[in-house]
Coordinates of C-alpha atoms in Angstrom, one line a residue:
X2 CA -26.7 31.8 -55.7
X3 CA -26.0 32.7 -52.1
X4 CA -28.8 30.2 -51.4
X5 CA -26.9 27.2 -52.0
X6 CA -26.4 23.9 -49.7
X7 CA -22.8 24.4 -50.4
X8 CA -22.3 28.4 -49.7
X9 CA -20.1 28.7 -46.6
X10 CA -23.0 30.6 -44.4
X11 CA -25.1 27.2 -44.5
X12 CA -22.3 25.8 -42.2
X13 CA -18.7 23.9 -41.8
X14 CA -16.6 23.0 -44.6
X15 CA -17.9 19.8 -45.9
X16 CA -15.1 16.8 -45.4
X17 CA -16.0 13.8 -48.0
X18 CA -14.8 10.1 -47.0
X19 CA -13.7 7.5 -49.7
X20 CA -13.2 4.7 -47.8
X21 CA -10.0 5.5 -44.9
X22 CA -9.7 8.8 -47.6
X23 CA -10.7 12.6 -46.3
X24 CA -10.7 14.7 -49.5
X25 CA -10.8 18.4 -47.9
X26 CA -8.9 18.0 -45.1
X27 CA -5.3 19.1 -44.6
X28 CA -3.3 16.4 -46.6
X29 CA -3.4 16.8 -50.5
X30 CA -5.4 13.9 -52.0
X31 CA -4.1 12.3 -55.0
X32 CA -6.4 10.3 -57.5
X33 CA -4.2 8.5 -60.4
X34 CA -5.0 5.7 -63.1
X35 CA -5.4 5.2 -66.4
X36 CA -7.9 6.7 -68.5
X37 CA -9.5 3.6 -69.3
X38 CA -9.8 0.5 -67.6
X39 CA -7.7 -2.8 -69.4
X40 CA -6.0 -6.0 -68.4
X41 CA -5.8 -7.7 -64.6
X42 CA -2.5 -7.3 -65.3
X43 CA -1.5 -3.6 -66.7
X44 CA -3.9 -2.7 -63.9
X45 CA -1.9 -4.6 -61.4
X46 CA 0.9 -3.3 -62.3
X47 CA -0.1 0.5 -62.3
X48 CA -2.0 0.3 -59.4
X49 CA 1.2 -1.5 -57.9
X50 CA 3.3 1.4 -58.9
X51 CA 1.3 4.3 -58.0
X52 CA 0.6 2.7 -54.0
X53 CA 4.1 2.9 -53.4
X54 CA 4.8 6.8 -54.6
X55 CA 1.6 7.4 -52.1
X56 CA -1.3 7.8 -54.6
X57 CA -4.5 7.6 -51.9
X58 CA -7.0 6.6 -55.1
X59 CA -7.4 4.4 -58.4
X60 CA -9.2 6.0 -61.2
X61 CA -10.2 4.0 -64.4
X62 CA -12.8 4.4 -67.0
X63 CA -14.7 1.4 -67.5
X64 CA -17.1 2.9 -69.4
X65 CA -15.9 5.3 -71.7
X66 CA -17.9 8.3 -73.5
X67 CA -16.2 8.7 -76.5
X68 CA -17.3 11.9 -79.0
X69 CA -16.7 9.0 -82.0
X70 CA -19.0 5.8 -81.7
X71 CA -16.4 4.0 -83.5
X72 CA -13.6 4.5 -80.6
X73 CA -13.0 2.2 -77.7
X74 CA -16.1 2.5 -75.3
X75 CA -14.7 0.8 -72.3
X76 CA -14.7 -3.3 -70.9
X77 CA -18.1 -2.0 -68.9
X78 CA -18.4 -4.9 -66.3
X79 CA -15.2 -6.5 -66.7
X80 CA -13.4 -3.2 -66.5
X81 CA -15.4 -2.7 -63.1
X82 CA -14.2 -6.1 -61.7
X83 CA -11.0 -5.9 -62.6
X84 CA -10.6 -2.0 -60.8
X85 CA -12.1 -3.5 -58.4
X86 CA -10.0 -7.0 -57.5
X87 CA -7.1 -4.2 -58.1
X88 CA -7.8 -1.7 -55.8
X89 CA -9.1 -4.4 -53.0
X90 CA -5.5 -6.0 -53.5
X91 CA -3.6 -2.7 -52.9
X92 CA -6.1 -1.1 -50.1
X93 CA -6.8 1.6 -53.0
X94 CA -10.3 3.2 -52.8
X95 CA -11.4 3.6 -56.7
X96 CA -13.5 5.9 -58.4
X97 CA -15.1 5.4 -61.9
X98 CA -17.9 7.2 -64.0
X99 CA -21.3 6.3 -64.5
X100 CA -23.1 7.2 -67.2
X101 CA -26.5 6.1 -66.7
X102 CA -29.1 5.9 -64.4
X103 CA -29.7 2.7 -65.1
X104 CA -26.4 1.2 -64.4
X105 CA -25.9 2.9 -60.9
X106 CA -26.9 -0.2 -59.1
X107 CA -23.8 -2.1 -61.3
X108 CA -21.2 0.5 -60.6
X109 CA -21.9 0.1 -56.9
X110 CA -21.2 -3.1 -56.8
X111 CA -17.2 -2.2 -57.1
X112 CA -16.7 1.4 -56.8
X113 CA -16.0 3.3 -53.5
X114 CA -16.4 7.0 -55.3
X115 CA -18.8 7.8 -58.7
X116 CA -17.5 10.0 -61.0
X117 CA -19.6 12.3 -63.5
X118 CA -18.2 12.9 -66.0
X119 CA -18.3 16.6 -68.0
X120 CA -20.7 15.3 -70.8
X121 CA -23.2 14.3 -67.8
X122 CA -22.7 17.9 -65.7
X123 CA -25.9 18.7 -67.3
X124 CA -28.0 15.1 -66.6
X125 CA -29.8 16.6 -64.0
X126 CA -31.7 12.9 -63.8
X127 CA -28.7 11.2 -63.0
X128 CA -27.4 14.0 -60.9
X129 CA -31.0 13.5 -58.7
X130 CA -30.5 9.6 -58.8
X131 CA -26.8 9.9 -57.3
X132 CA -28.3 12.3 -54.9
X133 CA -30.3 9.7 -53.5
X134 CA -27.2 7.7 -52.4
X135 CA -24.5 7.9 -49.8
X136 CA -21.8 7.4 -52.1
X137 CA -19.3 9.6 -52.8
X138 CA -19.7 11.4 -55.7
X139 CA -17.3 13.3 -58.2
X140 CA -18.5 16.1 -60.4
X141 CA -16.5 16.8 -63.5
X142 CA -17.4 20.4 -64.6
X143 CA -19.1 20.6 -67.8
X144 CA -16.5 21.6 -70.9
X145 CA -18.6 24.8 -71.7
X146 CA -20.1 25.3 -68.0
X147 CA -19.9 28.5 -66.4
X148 CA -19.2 28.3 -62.3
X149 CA -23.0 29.1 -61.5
X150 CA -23.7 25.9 -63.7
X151 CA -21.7 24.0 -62.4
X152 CA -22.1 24.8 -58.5
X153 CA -26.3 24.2 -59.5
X154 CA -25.4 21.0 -60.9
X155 CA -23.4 20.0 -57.3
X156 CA -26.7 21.5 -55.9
X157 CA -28.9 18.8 -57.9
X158 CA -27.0 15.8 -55.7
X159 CA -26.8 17.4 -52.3
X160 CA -30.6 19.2 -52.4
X161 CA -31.2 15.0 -52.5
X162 CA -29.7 14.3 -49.5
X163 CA -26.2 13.5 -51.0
X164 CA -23.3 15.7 -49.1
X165 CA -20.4 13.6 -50.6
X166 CA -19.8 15.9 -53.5
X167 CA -16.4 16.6 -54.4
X168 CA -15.8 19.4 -57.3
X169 CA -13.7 18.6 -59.8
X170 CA -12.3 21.5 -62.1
X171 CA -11.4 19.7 -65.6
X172 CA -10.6 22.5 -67.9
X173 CA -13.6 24.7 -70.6
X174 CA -13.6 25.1 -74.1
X175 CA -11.9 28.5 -74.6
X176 CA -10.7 30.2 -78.1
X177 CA -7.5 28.4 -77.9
X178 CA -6.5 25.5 -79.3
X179 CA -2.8 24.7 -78.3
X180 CA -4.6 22.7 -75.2
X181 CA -7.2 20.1 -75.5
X182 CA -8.7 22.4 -72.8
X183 CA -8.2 25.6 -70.6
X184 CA -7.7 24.8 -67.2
X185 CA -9.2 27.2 -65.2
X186 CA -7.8 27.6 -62.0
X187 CA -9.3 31.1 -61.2
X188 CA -12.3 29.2 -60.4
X189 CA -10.5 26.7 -57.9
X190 CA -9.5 29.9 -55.9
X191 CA -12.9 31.5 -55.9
X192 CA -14.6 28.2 -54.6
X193 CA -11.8 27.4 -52.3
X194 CA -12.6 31.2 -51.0
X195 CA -16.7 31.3 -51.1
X196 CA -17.4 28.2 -50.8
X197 CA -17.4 25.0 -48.5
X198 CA -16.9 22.2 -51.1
X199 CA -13.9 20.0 -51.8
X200 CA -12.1 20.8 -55.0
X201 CA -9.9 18.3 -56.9
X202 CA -8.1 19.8 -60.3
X203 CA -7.5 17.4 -63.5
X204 CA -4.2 18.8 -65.1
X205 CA -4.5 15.7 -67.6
X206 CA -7.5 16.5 -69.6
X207 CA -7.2 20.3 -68.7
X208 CA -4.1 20.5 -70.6
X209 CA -4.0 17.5 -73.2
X210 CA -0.3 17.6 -73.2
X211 CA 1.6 15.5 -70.8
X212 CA 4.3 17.6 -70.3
X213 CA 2.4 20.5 -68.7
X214 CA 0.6 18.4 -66.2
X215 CA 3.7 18.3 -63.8
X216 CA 3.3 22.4 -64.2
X217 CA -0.2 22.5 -64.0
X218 CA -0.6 20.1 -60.9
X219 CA 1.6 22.4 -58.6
X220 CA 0.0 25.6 -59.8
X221 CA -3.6 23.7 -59.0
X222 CA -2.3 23.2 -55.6
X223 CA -1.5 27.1 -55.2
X224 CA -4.8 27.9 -55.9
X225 CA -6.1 25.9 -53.7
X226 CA -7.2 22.5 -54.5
X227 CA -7.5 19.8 -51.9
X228 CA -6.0 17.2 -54.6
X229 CA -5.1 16.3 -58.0
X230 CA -6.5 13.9 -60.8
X231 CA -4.0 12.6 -62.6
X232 CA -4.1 10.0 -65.7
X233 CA -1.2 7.6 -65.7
X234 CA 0.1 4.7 -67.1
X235 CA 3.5 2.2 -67.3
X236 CA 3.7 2.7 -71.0
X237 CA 1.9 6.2 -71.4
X238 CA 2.6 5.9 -75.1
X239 CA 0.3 2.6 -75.4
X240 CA -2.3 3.8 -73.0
X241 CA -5.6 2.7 -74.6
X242 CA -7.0 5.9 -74.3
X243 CA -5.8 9.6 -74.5
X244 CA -2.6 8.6 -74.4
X245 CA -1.1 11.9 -75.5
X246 CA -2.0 13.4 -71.7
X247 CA -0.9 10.1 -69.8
X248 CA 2.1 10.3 -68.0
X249 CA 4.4 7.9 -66.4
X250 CA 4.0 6.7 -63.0
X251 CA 7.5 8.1 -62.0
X252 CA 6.3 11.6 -62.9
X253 CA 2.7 11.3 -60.8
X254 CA 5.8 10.1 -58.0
X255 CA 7.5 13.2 -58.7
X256 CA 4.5 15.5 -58.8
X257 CA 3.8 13.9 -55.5
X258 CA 7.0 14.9 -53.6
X259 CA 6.7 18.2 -55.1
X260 CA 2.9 19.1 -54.2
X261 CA 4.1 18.0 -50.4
X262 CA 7.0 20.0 -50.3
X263 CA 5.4 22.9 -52.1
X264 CA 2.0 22.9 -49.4
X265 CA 4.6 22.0 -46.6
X266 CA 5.8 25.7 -47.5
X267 CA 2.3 27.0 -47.6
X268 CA 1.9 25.2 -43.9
X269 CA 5.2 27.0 -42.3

């Protein structure tokens, strides 16, 4: 473990660009959306909405890995275009997931940031294939990994040549079942302490409830985290997908205000 590209001793704190976006610098960084990609103009709309409270980057799903092969899989290249003529139209940086090796070369074509998602921590053949790029990458933590997993799997895209890895803690699979997940925010501190990685926290699928993400987002940005992932939508209720931890675009602007005021404190 102490061998790794991103243990502090190997050098600086590494700062990832999305565009005109520093995620791991001083200012919190803020990455809201729906879960899934749908019309020009819901999209418009949200997007519209979440530039004014100060989100810095648009997230949607455009294609979706679903645990049922029967649920909504995503608009795939239509979902792309459309976060992409959105987030061109509001200077928004975006960030979606790819799946597959094979459709790498597609997502590039419209997305600034490349998510990987938790089913894909373990991929280590499309971790090495986003290594090869400059992009930007996002890497979910799997829902079972342990940290050592998880920092290996980061490993896998920078030991490539890829620096632009940004962590982002999701919640794990724990006994409980009240939350969809656990968020585990003991393991934000520890990287934020050992290690020179960004970290981003997802209160929205590491809770599964909307009403803790408001909670969960500030006590993220205790721990440490250099931003928030946050699932929104104007309707919440008629989100397309995992509605049930969607919130509304006036609470991501009121989790905004709130994570500046509370690392303002942390500042003085």
């Amino acid at each position: 473990m102490e061998k790794l590209l991103v243990h502090k001793n190997s050098g600086l704190d590494i700062l990832v660009k999305v565009k005109n976006i520093v995620i791991g610098g001083e200012e919190k960084v803020i990455i809201s959306g729906p879960c899934s990609v749908e019309g020009y103009d819901t999209m418009h709309d949200i997007a519209s909405g979440l530039k004014k409270i100060g989100v810095h980057i648009l997230r949607g799903g455009a294609f979706k890995p679903r645990t049922s092969p029967y649920d909504f899989q995503g608009f795939m290249e239509e979902g792309l275009k459309t976060l992409k003529i959105v987030g061109d139209e509001f200077n928004m940086p975006i960030v979606t997931e790819v799946m597959d090796s094979k459709d790498i070369d597609l997502v590039l074509r419209y997305a600034d940031m490349l998510q990987i998602g938790s089913r894909n921590m373990y991929n280590y053949s499309l971790l090495k294939e986003v290594g090869k790029l400059k992009t930007p990458i996002l890497l979910k933590r799997g829902m079972s990994a342990t940290l050592p997993e998880w920092l290996y799997a980061a490993e896998y895209i920078m030991a490539n040549g890829n620096e632009n890895v940004v962590l982002c803690e999701r919640g794990i699979r724990t006994f409980d079942t009240y939350t969809r997940n656990t968020l585990d925010l003991s393991s934000v501190a520890a990287i934020k302490q050992k290690y020179r990685i960004p970290i981003v926290v997802d209160p929205s699928h590491g809770t599964g409830r909307r009403e803790l993400v408001a909670r969960m987002s500030l006590s993220s940005i205790a721990a440490g985290a250099d931003g928030l992932m946050i699932e929104s939508h104007i309707t919440p209720d008629k989100a397309i997908s995992d509605a049930r931890q969607t919130v509304s675009i006036d609470t991501v602007g009121q989790i905004v205000k709130n994570v500046r005021k509370f690392d303002g404190m942390f500042r003085d």
